[in-house]
Amino acid sequence: MMKVSRCFFLMEKSVQLTKQKNPGREVKISKVVLNCCVGESNDRLTKAARVLEQLSGQSPIFSKSRLTIRSWGIRRNEKISCHVTLRGKKAEELLERGLKVKEFELKNKNFSNTGNFGFGINEHIDLGIKYDPSVGIYGMDFYIILERSGGKVWKKKRCKNKIGKFQKISKEDSMRWFQEKFEGVIL
């Protein structure tokens, strides 16, 4: 009886070691989304779009409101914000600049249960853009989507399949990745 339990223990330990070294379980950045919500569709929105274009080098996409809110002066289908999606090296560089502004400190509530995280900054000039009085100062939100390799199996049109529970990223996985990659602090 003793040999069976010891053998089972050794098998469990070897499975844990192979999970840690498996390159398919490495967490990486899928994309970084920068969102700048102005709340009105006039000159301020075009200036915010210009700021996002300077930061990313891509033309931003405008988002429309879903509801009419009279107290805020927003009508349905009115353009109120703009956003840019970044991938690859650009995403990593901009994420690092954004985290420098936050001094690599995030709160526990910044991380979602699906393994993604986000944070906001108050002034875009902290990211390294020179202040222009004609544009003004805009705040923006960063949202980071993390993935493991093989995570897009459920999005494919052909040979679609479910993702296993070990391939999904949990809140703890994303927090550990943030602490290891950027030596960040979670408050």
CSV table of C-alpha atoms in Angstrom, one decimal:
chain,number,residue,atom,x,y,z
A,1,MET,CA,0.0,0.0,0.0
A,2,MET,CA,2.9,2.3,0.8
A,3,LYS,CA,4.5,1.9,-2.6
A,4,VAL,CA,1.3,2.8,-4.5
A,5,SER,CA,0.8,6.1,-2.7
A,6,ARG,CA,4.5,7.0,-3.0
A,7,CYS,CA,4.4,6.3,-6.8
A,8,PHE,CA,1.3,8.4,-7.2
A,9,PHE,CA,2.9,11.2,-5.3
A,10,LEU,CA,6.0,11.1,-7.6
A,11,MET,CA,3.8,11.1,-10.7
A,12,GLU,CA,1.9,14.1,-9.4
A,13,LYS,CA,5.1,16.0,-8.8
A,14,SER,CA,6.5,15.2,-12.3
A,15,VAL,CA,3.2,16.4,-13.9
A,16,GLN,CA,3.5,19.7,-12.0
A,17,LEU,CA,7.1,20.2,-13.2
A,18,THR,CA,6.2,19.5,-16.8
A,19,LYS,CA,3.3,22.0,-16.6
A,20,GLN,CA,5.7,24.7,-15.4
A,21,LYS,CA,8.2,24.1,-18.2
A,22,ASN,CA,5.7,23.6,-21.0
A,23,PRO,CA,6.2,26.4,-23.6
A,24,GLY,CA,2.5,26.2,-24.5
A,25,ARG,CA,1.6,27.4,-21.1
A,26,GLU,CA,3.6,30.7,-21.3
A,27,VAL,CA,1.4,33.7,-20.9
A,28,LYS,CA,1.8,36.5,-23.5
A,29,ILE,CA,0.1,39.7,-24.5
A,30,SER,CA,-2.6,39.2,-27.1
A,31,LYS,CA,-3.4,42.9,-27.5
A,32,VAL,CA,-3.5,46.2,-25.8
A,33,VAL,CA,-6.5,48.5,-26.2
A,34,LEU,CA,-6.2,52.2,-25.6
A,35,ASN,CA,-9.5,54.0,-25.0
A,36,CYS,CA,-10.0,57.7,-24.8
A,37,CYS,CA,-13.6,58.6,-23.9
A,38,VAL,CA,-14.5,62.3,-24.3
A,39,GLY,CA,-18.2,62.2,-24.0
A,40,GLU,CA,-19.1,64.5,-26.9
A,41,SER,CA,-18.7,64.5,-30.6
A,42,ASN,CA,-17.0,67.8,-31.5
A,43,ASP,CA,-13.5,69.2,-31.7
A,44,ARG,CA,-12.4,67.5,-28.5
A,45,LEU,CA,-13.0,64.1,-29.9
A,46,THR,CA,-10.9,64.8,-33.0
A,47,LYS,CA,-8.1,66.1,-30.8
A,48,ALA,CA,-8.3,63.0,-28.6
A,49,ALA,CA,-8.0,60.9,-31.8
A,50,ARG,CA,-5.0,62.9,-32.8
A,51,VAL,CA,-3.4,62.1,-29.5
A,52,LEU,CA,-4.0,58.4,-29.9
A,53,GLU,CA,-2.6,58.5,-33.4
A,54,GLN,CA,0.6,60.1,-32.1
A,55,LEU,CA,0.9,57.5,-29.4
A,56,SER,CA,0.3,54.4,-31.5
A,57,GLY,CA,1.0,55.4,-35.1
A,58,GLN,CA,-2.4,54.0,-36.1
A,59,SER,CA,-5.6,55.7,-37.0
A,60,PRO,CA,-8.2,55.3,-34.2
A,61,ILE,CA,-11.7,53.9,-34.4
A,62,PHE,CA,-14.6,56.0,-33.1
A,63,SER,CA,-17.2,54.4,-30.8
A,64,LYS,CA,-20.9,55.5,-30.5
A,65,SER,CA,-23.1,55.8,-27.5
A,66,ARG,CA,-25.8,53.1,-27.0
A,67,LEU,CA,-28.2,55.2,-25.0
A,68,THR,CA,-29.5,58.7,-24.8
A,69,ILE,CA,-28.6,60.4,-21.5
A,70,ARG,CA,-30.2,63.9,-21.4
A,71,SER,CA,-28.4,65.0,-18.2
A,72,TRP,CA,-25.0,64.3,-19.8
A,73,GLY,CA,-26.1,65.7,-23.2
A,74,ILE,CA,-25.4,62.5,-25.0
A,75,ARG,CA,-27.7,61.2,-27.8
A,76,ARG,CA,-28.0,57.7,-29.1
A,77,ASN,CA,-25.5,56.8,-31.9
A,78,GLU,CA,-23.4,59.9,-31.3
A,79,LYS,CA,-19.6,59.4,-31.4
A,80,ILE,CA,-18.3,59.9,-27.9
A,81,SER,CA,-14.9,58.0,-27.8
A,82,CYS,CA,-12.1,56.6,-29.8
A,83,HIS,CA,-9.9,53.6,-29.3
A,84,VAL,CA,-6.8,51.9,-30.8
A,85,THR,CA,-5.8,48.2,-30.7
A,86,LEU,CA,-2.1,47.4,-30.6
A,87,ARG,CA,-0.4,44.0,-31.0
A,88,GLY,CA,3.2,42.8,-30.9
A,89,LYS,CA,6.2,44.9,-30.0
A,90,LYS,CA,4.3,48.2,-30.1
A,91,ALA,CA,1.8,46.9,-27.5
A,92,GLU,CA,4.6,45.8,-25.2
A,93,GLU,CA,6.4,49.2,-25.5
A,94,LEU,CA,3.3,51.2,-24.9
A,95,LEU,CA,2.2,49.0,-22.0
A,96,GLU,CA,5.6,49.5,-20.3
A,97,ARG,CA,5.3,53.3,-20.8
A,98,GLY,CA,1.9,53.2,-19.3
A,99,LEU,CA,3.0,51.1,-16.3
A,100,LYS,CA,5.9,53.6,-15.7
A,101,VAL,CA,3.3,56.3,-15.2
A,102,LYS,CA,1.5,54.1,-12.6
A,103,GLU,CA,5.0,53.2,-11.1
A,104,PHE,CA,4.4,49.5,-11.8
A,105,GLU,CA,1.7,49.4,-9.0
A,106,LEU,CA,-1.8,48.1,-9.7
A,107,LYS,CA,-4.7,47.2,-7.4
A,108,ASN,CA,-6.1,43.8,-7.0
A,109,LYS,CA,-9.4,45.0,-8.5
A,110,ASN,CA,-7.6,45.9,-11.8
A,111,PHE,CA,-7.4,42.2,-12.7
A,112,SER,CA,-10.5,40.4,-14.1
A,113,ASN,CA,-11.4,36.8,-13.5
A,114,THR,CA,-10.7,35.9,-17.1
A,115,GLY,CA,-7.0,36.9,-16.8
A,116,ASN,CA,-7.1,40.3,-18.3
A,117,PHE,CA,-6.3,43.6,-16.6
A,118,GLY,CA,-6.7,47.3,-17.1
A,119,PHE,CA,-5.8,50.7,-15.6
A,120,GLY,CA,-6.2,54.3,-16.4
A,121,ILE,CA,-4.0,57.4,-16.6
A,122,ASN,CA,-5.0,61.0,-16.1
A,123,GLU,CA,-2.6,62.8,-18.4
A,124,HIS,CA,-1.3,61.6,-21.8
A,125,ILE,CA,1.7,63.8,-21.6
A,126,ASP,CA,3.2,61.4,-18.9
A,127,LEU,CA,3.6,58.9,-21.7
A,128,GLY,CA,6.3,61.0,-23.4
A,129,ILE,CA,4.3,63.2,-25.7
A,130,LYS,CA,5.1,66.9,-25.6
A,131,TYR,CA,2.3,69.2,-24.3
A,132,ASP,CA,0.5,71.1,-27.1
A,133,PRO,CA,-1.8,73.9,-25.8
A,134,SER,CA,-4.0,73.7,-28.8
A,135,VAL,CA,-4.7,70.0,-28.1
A,136,GLY,CA,-5.0,70.0,-24.3
A,137,ILE,CA,-4.6,67.1,-21.9
A,138,TYR,CA,-6.5,63.8,-22.2
A,139,GLY,CA,-6.7,60.8,-19.9
A,140,MET,CA,-7.1,57.3,-21.3
A,141,ASP,CA,-7.7,53.7,-20.3
A,142,PHE,CA,-5.3,50.8,-21.0
A,143,TYR,CA,-6.8,47.3,-21.3
A,144,ILE,CA,-4.5,44.3,-21.7
A,145,ILE,CA,-5.7,41.0,-23.0
A,146,LEU,CA,-3.5,38.0,-22.2
A,147,GLU,CA,-3.4,34.6,-23.8
A,148,ARG,CA,-1.6,31.3,-24.1
A,149,SER,CA,-0.7,29.7,-27.3
A,150,GLY,CA,-3.6,27.8,-28.8
A,151,GLY,CA,-6.1,30.0,-27.2
A,152,LYS,CA,-7.8,31.0,-30.4
A,153,VAL,CA,-9.1,27.5,-31.1
A,154,TRP,CA,-12.6,28.5,-30.0
A,155,LYS,CA,-12.6,31.5,-32.4
A,156,LYS,CA,-11.7,29.6,-35.6
A,157,LYS,CA,-14.3,29.1,-38.3
A,158,ARG,CA,-13.0,25.6,-39.2
A,159,CYS,CA,-12.1,22.9,-36.7
A,160,LYS,CA,-13.5,25.0,-33.8
A,161,ASN,CA,-13.1,23.4,-30.4
A,162,LYS,CA,-13.3,24.3,-26.7
A,163,ILE,CA,-10.3,25.5,-24.7
A,164,GLY,CA,-9.3,23.2,-21.8
A,165,LYS,CA,-9.3,24.5,-18.2
A,166,PHE,CA,-5.5,24.4,-18.0
A,167,GLN,CA,-5.2,26.6,-21.1
A,168,LYS,CA,-7.4,29.3,-19.8
A,169,ILE,CA,-5.8,32.2,-17.8
A,170,SER,CA,-7.0,32.8,-14.3
A,171,LYS,CA,-6.8,36.0,-12.3
A,172,GLU,CA,-3.8,34.5,-10.3
A,173,ASP,CA,-2.0,33.6,-13.5
A,174,SER,CA,-2.2,37.2,-14.8
A,175,MET,CA,-1.2,38.6,-11.5
A,176,ARG,CA,1.8,36.3,-11.4
A,177,TRP,CA,2.7,37.2,-15.0
A,178,PHE,CA,2.6,41.0,-14.1
A,179,GLN,CA,4.8,40.5,-11.1
A,180,GLU,CA,7.4,38.4,-12.9
A,181,LYS,CA,7.5,40.3,-16.2
A,182,PHE,CA,7.4,43.9,-15.0
A,183,GLU,CA,8.4,43.3,-11.3
A,184,GLY,CA,5.2,45.0,-10.4
A,185,VAL,CA,3.5,45.5,-7.1
A,186,ILE,CA,-0.1,44.5,-6.5
A,187,LEU,CA,-1.8,46.6,-3.7
